[in-house]
Tab-separated table of C-alpha atoms and ligand atoms in Angstrom:
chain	number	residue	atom	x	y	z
A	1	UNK	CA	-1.965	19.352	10.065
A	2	UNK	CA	0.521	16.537	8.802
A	3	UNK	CA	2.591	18.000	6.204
A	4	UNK	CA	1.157	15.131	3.581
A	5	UNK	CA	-2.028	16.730	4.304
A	6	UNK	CA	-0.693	20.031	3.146
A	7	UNK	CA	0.730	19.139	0.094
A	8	UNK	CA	-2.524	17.003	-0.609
A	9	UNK	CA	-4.181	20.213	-0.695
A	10	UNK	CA	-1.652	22.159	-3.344
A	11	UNK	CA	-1.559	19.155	-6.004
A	12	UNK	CA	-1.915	15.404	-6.474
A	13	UNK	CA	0.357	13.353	-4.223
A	14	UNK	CA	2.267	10.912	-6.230
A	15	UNK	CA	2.852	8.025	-4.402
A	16	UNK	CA	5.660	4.703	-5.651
A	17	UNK	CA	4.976	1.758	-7.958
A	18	UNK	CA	4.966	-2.370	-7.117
A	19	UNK	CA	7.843	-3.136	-5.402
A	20	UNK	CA	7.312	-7.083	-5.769
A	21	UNK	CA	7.612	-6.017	-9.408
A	22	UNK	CA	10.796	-4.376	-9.128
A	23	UNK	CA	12.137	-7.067	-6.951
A	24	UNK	CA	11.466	-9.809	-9.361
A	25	UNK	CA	13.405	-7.682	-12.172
A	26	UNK	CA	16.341	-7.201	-9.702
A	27	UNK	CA	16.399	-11.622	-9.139
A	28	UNK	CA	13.712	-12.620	-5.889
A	29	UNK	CA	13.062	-15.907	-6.633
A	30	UNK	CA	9.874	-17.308	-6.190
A	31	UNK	CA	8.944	-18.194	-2.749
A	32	UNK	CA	11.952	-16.165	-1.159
A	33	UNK	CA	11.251	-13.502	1.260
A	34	UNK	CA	10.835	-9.867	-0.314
A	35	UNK	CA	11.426	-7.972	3.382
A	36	UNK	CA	14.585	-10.679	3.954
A	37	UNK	CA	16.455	-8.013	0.999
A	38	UNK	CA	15.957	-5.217	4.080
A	39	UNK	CA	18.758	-6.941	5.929
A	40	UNK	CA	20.597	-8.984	3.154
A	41	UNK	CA	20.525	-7.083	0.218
A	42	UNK	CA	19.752	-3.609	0.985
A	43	UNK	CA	21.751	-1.591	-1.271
A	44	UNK	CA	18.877	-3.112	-3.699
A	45	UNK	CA	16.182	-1.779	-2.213
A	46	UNK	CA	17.343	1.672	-1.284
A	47	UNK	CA	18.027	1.247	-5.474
A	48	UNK	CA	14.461	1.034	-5.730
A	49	UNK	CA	13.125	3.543	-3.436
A	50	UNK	CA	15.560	6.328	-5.195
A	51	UNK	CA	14.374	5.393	-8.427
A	52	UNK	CA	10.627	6.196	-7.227
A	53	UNK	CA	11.966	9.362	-6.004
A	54	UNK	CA	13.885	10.689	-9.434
A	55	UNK	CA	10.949	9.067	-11.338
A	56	UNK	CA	9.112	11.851	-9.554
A	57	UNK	CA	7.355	10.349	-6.623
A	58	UNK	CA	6.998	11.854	-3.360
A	59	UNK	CA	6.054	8.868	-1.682
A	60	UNK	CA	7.890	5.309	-1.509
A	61	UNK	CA	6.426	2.601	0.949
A	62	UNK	CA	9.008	0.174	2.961
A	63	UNK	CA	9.567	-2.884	1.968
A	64	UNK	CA	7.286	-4.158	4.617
A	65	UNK	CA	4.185	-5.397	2.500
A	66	UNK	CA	4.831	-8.828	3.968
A	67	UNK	CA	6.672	-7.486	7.223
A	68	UNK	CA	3.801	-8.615	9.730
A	69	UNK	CA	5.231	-10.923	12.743
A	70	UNK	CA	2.896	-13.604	11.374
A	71	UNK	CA	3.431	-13.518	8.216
A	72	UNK	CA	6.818	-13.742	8.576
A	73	UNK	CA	6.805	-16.508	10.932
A	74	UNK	CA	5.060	-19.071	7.998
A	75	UNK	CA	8.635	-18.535	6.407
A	76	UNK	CA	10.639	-18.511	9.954
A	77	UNK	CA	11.547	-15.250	9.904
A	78	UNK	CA	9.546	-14.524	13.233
A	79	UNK	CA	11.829	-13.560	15.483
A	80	UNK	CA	13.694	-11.578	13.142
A	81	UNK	CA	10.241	-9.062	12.304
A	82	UNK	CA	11.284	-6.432	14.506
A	83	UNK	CA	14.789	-5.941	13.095
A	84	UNK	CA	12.994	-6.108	9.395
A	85	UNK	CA	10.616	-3.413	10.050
A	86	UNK	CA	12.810	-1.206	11.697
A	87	UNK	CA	15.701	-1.364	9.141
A	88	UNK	CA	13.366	-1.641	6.018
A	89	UNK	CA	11.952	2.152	7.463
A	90	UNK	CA	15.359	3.770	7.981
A	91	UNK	CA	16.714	2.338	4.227
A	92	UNK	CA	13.517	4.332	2.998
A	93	UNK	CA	14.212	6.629	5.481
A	94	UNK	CA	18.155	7.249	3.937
A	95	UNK	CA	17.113	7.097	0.359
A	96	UNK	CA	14.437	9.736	0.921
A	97	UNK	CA	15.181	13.604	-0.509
A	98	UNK	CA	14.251	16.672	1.540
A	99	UNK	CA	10.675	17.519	1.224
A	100	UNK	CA	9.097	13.771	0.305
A	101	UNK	CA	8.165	11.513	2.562
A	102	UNK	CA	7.873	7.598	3.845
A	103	UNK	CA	5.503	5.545	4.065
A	104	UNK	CA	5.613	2.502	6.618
A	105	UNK	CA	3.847	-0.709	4.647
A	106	UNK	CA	1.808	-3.252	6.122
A	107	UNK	CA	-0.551	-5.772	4.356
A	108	UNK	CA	-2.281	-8.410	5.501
A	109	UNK	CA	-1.047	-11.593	7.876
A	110	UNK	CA	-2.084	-13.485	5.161
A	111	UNK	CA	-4.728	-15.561	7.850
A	112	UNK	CA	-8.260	-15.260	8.001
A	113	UNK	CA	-9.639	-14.014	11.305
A	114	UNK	CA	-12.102	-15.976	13.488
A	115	UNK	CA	-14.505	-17.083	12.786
A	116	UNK	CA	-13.635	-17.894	9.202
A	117	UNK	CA	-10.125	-18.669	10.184
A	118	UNK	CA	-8.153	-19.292	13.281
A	119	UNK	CA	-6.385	-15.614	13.941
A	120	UNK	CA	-8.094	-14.202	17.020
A	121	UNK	CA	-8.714	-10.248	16.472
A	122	UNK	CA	-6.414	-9.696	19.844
A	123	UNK	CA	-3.249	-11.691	18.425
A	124	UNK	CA	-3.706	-9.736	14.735
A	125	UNK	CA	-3.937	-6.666	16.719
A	126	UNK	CA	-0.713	-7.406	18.735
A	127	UNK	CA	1.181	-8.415	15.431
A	128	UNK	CA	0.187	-5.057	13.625
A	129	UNK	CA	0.843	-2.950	16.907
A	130	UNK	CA	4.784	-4.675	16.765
A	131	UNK	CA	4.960	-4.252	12.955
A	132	UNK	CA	3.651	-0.073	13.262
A	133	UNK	CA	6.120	0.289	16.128
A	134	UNK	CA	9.119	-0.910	14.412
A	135	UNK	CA	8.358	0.972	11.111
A	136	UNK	CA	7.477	4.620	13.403
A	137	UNK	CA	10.886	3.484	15.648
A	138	UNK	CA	12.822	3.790	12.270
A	139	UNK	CA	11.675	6.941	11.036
A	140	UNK	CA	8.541	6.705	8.709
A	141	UNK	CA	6.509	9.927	8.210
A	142	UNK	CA	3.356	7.811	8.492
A	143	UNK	CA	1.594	4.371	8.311
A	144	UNK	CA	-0.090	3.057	5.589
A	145	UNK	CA	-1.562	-0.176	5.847
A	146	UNK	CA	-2.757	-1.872	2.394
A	147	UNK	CA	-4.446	-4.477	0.166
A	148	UNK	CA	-6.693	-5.681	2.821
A	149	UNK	CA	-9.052	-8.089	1.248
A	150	UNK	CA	-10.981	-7.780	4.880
A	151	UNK	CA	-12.497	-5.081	6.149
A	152	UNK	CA	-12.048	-6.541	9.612
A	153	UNK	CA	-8.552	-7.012	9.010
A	154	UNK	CA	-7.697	-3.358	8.409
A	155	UNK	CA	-9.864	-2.083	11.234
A	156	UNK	CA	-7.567	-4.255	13.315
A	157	UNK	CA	-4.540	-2.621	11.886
A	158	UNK	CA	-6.227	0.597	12.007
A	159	UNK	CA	-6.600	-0.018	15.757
A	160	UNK	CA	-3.404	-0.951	16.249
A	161	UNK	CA	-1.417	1.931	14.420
A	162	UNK	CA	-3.373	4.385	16.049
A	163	UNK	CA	-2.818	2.528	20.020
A	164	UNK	CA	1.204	4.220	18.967
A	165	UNK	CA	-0.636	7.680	19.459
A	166	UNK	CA	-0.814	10.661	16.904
A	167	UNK	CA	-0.150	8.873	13.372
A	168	UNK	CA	-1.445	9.566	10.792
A	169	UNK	CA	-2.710	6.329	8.837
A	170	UNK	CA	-3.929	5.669	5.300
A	171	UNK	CA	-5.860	2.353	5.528
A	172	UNK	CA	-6.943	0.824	2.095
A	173	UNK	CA	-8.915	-1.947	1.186
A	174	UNK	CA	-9.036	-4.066	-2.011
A	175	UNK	CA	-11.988	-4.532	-4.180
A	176	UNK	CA	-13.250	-6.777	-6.766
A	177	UNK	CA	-15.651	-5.534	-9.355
A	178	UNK	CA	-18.639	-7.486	-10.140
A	179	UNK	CA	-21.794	-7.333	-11.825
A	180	UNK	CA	-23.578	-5.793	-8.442
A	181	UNK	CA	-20.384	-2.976	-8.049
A	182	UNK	CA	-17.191	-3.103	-6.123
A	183	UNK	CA	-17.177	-5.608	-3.023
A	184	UNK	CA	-14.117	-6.875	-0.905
A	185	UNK	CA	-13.056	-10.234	-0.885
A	186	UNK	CA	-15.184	-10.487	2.417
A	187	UNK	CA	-18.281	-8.793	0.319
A	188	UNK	CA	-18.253	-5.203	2.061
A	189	UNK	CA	-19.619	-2.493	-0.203
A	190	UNK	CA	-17.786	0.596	-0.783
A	191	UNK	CA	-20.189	2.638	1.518
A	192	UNK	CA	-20.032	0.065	4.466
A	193	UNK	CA	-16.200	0.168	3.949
A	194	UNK	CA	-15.557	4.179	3.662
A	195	UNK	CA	-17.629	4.903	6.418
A	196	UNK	CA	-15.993	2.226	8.842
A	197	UNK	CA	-12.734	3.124	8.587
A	198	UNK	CA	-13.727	7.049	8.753
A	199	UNK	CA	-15.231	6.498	11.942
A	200	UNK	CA	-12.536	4.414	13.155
A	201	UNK	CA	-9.698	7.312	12.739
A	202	UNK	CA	-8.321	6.742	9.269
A	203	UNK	CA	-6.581	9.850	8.174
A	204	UNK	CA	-6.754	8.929	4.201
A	205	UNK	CA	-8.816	6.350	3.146
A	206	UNK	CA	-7.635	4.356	-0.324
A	207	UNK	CA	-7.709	1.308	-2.598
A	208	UNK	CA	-5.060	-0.592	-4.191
A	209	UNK	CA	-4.169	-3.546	-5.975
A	210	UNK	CA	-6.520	-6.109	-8.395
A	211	UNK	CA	-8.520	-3.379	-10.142
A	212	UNK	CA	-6.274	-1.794	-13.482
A	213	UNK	CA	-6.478	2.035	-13.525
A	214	UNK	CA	-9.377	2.132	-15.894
A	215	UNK	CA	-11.906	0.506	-13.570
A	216	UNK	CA	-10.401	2.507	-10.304
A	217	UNK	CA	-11.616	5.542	-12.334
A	218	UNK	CA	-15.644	4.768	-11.748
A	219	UNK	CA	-14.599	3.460	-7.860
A	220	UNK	CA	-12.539	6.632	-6.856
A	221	UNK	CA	-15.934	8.243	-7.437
A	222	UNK	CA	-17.736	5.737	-5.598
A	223	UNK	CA	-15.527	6.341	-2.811
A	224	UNK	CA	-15.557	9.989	-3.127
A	225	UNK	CA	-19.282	9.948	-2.543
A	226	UNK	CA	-19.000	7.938	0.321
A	227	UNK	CA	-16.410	10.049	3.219
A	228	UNK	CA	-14.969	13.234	2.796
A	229	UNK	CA	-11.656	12.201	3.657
A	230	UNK	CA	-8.587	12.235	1.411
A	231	UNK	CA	-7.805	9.666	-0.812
A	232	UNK	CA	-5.184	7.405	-2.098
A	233	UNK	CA	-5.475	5.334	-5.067
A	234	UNK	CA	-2.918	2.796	-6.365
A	235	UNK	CA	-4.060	0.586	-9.514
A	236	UNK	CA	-2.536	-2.358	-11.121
A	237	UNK	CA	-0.954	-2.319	-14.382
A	238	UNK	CA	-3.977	-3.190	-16.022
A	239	UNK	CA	-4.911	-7.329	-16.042
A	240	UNK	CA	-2.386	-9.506	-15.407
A	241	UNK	CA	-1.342	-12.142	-18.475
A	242	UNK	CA	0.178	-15.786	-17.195
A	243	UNK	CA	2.670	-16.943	-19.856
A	244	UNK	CA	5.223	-19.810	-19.624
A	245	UNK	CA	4.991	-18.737	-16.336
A	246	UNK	CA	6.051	-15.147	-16.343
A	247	UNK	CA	3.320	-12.299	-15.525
A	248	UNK	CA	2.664	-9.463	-16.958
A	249	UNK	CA	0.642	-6.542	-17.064
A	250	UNK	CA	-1.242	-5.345	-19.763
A	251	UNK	CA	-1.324	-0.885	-19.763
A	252	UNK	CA	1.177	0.906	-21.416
A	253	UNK	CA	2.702	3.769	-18.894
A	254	UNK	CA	1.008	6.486	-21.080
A	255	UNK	CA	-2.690	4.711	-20.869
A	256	UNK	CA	-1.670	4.301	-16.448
A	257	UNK	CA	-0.937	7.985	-16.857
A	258	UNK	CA	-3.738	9.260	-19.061
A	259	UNK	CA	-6.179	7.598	-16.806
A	260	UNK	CA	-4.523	9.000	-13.832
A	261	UNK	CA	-5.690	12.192	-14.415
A	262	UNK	CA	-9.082	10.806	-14.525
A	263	UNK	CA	-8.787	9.440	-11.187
A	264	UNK	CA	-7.681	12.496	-9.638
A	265	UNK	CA	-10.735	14.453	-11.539
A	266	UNK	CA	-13.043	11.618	-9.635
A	267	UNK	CA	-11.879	12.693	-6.180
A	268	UNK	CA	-8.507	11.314	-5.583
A	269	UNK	CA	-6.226	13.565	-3.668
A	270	UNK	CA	-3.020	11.389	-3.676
A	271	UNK	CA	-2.286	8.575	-6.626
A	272	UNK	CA	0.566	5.770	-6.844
A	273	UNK	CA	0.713	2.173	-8.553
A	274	UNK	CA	0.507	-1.139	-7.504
A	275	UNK	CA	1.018	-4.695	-9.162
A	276	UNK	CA	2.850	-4.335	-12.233
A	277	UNK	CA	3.948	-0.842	-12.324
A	278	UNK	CA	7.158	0.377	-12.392
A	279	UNK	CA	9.604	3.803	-12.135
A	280	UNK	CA	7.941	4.222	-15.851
A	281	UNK	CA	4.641	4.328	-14.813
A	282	UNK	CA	5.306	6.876	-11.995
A	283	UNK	CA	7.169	8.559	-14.170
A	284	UNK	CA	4.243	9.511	-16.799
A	285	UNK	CA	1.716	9.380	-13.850
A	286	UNK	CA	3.984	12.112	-12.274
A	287	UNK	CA	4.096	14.146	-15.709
A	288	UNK	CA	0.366	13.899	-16.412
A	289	UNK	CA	-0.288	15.288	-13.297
B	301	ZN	ZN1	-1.132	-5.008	-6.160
């Protein structure tokens, strides 16, 4: 069994906070590239992975969330996705203590797929299977692909992770709540989700991003009655507040934490943040639990 499997089954897994959070703090501009810091600035982001660590995570995730060849090539950093991936995993790699682990990041291409959009399943697949390669070629413990709005979309990354042979790979999808339940961007139901990605290999199913921890509480359940598998779950900070142009997050650390311990009681077997969250939140999250 992979060792993140063991220590899922002693205690709660903590995984890191945002990192487009931390980034922002530390000077990214608006419309610069976050996974342009691997090469250019990466004393900063080892910074922020050891930070996760001491805050008392035993997880980080590369800087990779935008790391996918196509993605990158809408700001012309195609040809240089390789070199991003790979050095991105062995910063996290370098910053990570004896015992944790390393997560290799990948989010969406940021294109719809036919026949909604123009990205044909077989170039997605290709650009995932390049990204995956890079990040294992640098030394992550294990993929972990994120945030997908599409349930499509992460089936094709799922695919493509698992064409590099035994990885283990968290895949998890991004819901919206409405007044019918939890759907994707795409409208797949929790169920229709779960069971899809079970059956095609995914080692720890999850959810991250747009929900605040207070609403992931009732869908951790939902998920938990739909696959046995382990799970991750990473909320937001709460809502997000626009004002004079500078976001924030509404939860206080302790409320992130308190609820975290909710979240694990509803089924989660690994827990981390996502948009708005920072070495704080991880920090109480890790305490709490
Ligand atoms: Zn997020």
């Amino acid at each position: 069994m992979h060792a993140i499997l063991e220590s899922a089954k002693k205690k709660t897994v903590i995984f890191d906070g945002a990192m487009g959070t931390m980034l922002m703090s530390a000077g990214l501009k608006a419309g610069e590239s976050p996974e342009l810091w691997n090469l250019e600035k990466p004393e900063i982001i080892a910074g922020i992975h050891r930070r996760y660590y001491d805050a008392g995570a035993d997880v980080v995730h590369t800087n990779t969330f935008g790391g996918n060849p196509i993605k990158l090539s809408d700001k012309g950093l195609g040809e240089k996705a390789e070199r991003i991936n790979l050095e991105a995993a062995k910063l996290a790699r370098e910053a990570c203590p004896a015992g944790k682990f390393v997560a290799g990041d990948i989010g969406p291409t940021g294109k719809l797929m036919k026949p909604l959009g123009d990205l044909s399943p077989e170039e997605a697949e290709e650009a995932f299977f390049m990204q995956a390669r890079a990040l294992i070629t640098g030394g992550v413990d294990f993929i972990s692909i994120e945030t997908m709005f599409s349930l499509e979309e992460a089936l094709t990354a799922l695919r493509a992770a698992k064409r590099l042979g035994e990885i283990l790979v968290v895949a998890a999808v991004t819901y919206n709540k409405t007044k019918k339940g939890f759907f994707t961007m795409m409208g797949e139901s929790v169920n229709r989700a779960a069971s899809a990605l079970e059956e095609a290999g995914a080692d720890v199913i999850g959810s991250n991003c747009t929900l605040g921890s207070r609403d992931m509480i009732d869908l951790t359940a939902q998920i938990r009655a739909a696959t046995r598998k382990p799970l991750l779950i990473q909320p937001n900070a709460g809502k997000p507040v626009t004002q004079k142009g500078v976001t924030t997050y509404q939860q206080s650390p302790a409320e992130f934490a308190e609820h975290g311990k909710l979240i694990r009681d509803a089924g989660a077997d690994m827990i981390g943040g996502c948009c708005g969250t920072d070495q704080e939140f991880i920090r109480a999250l890790a305490k709490a639990l």
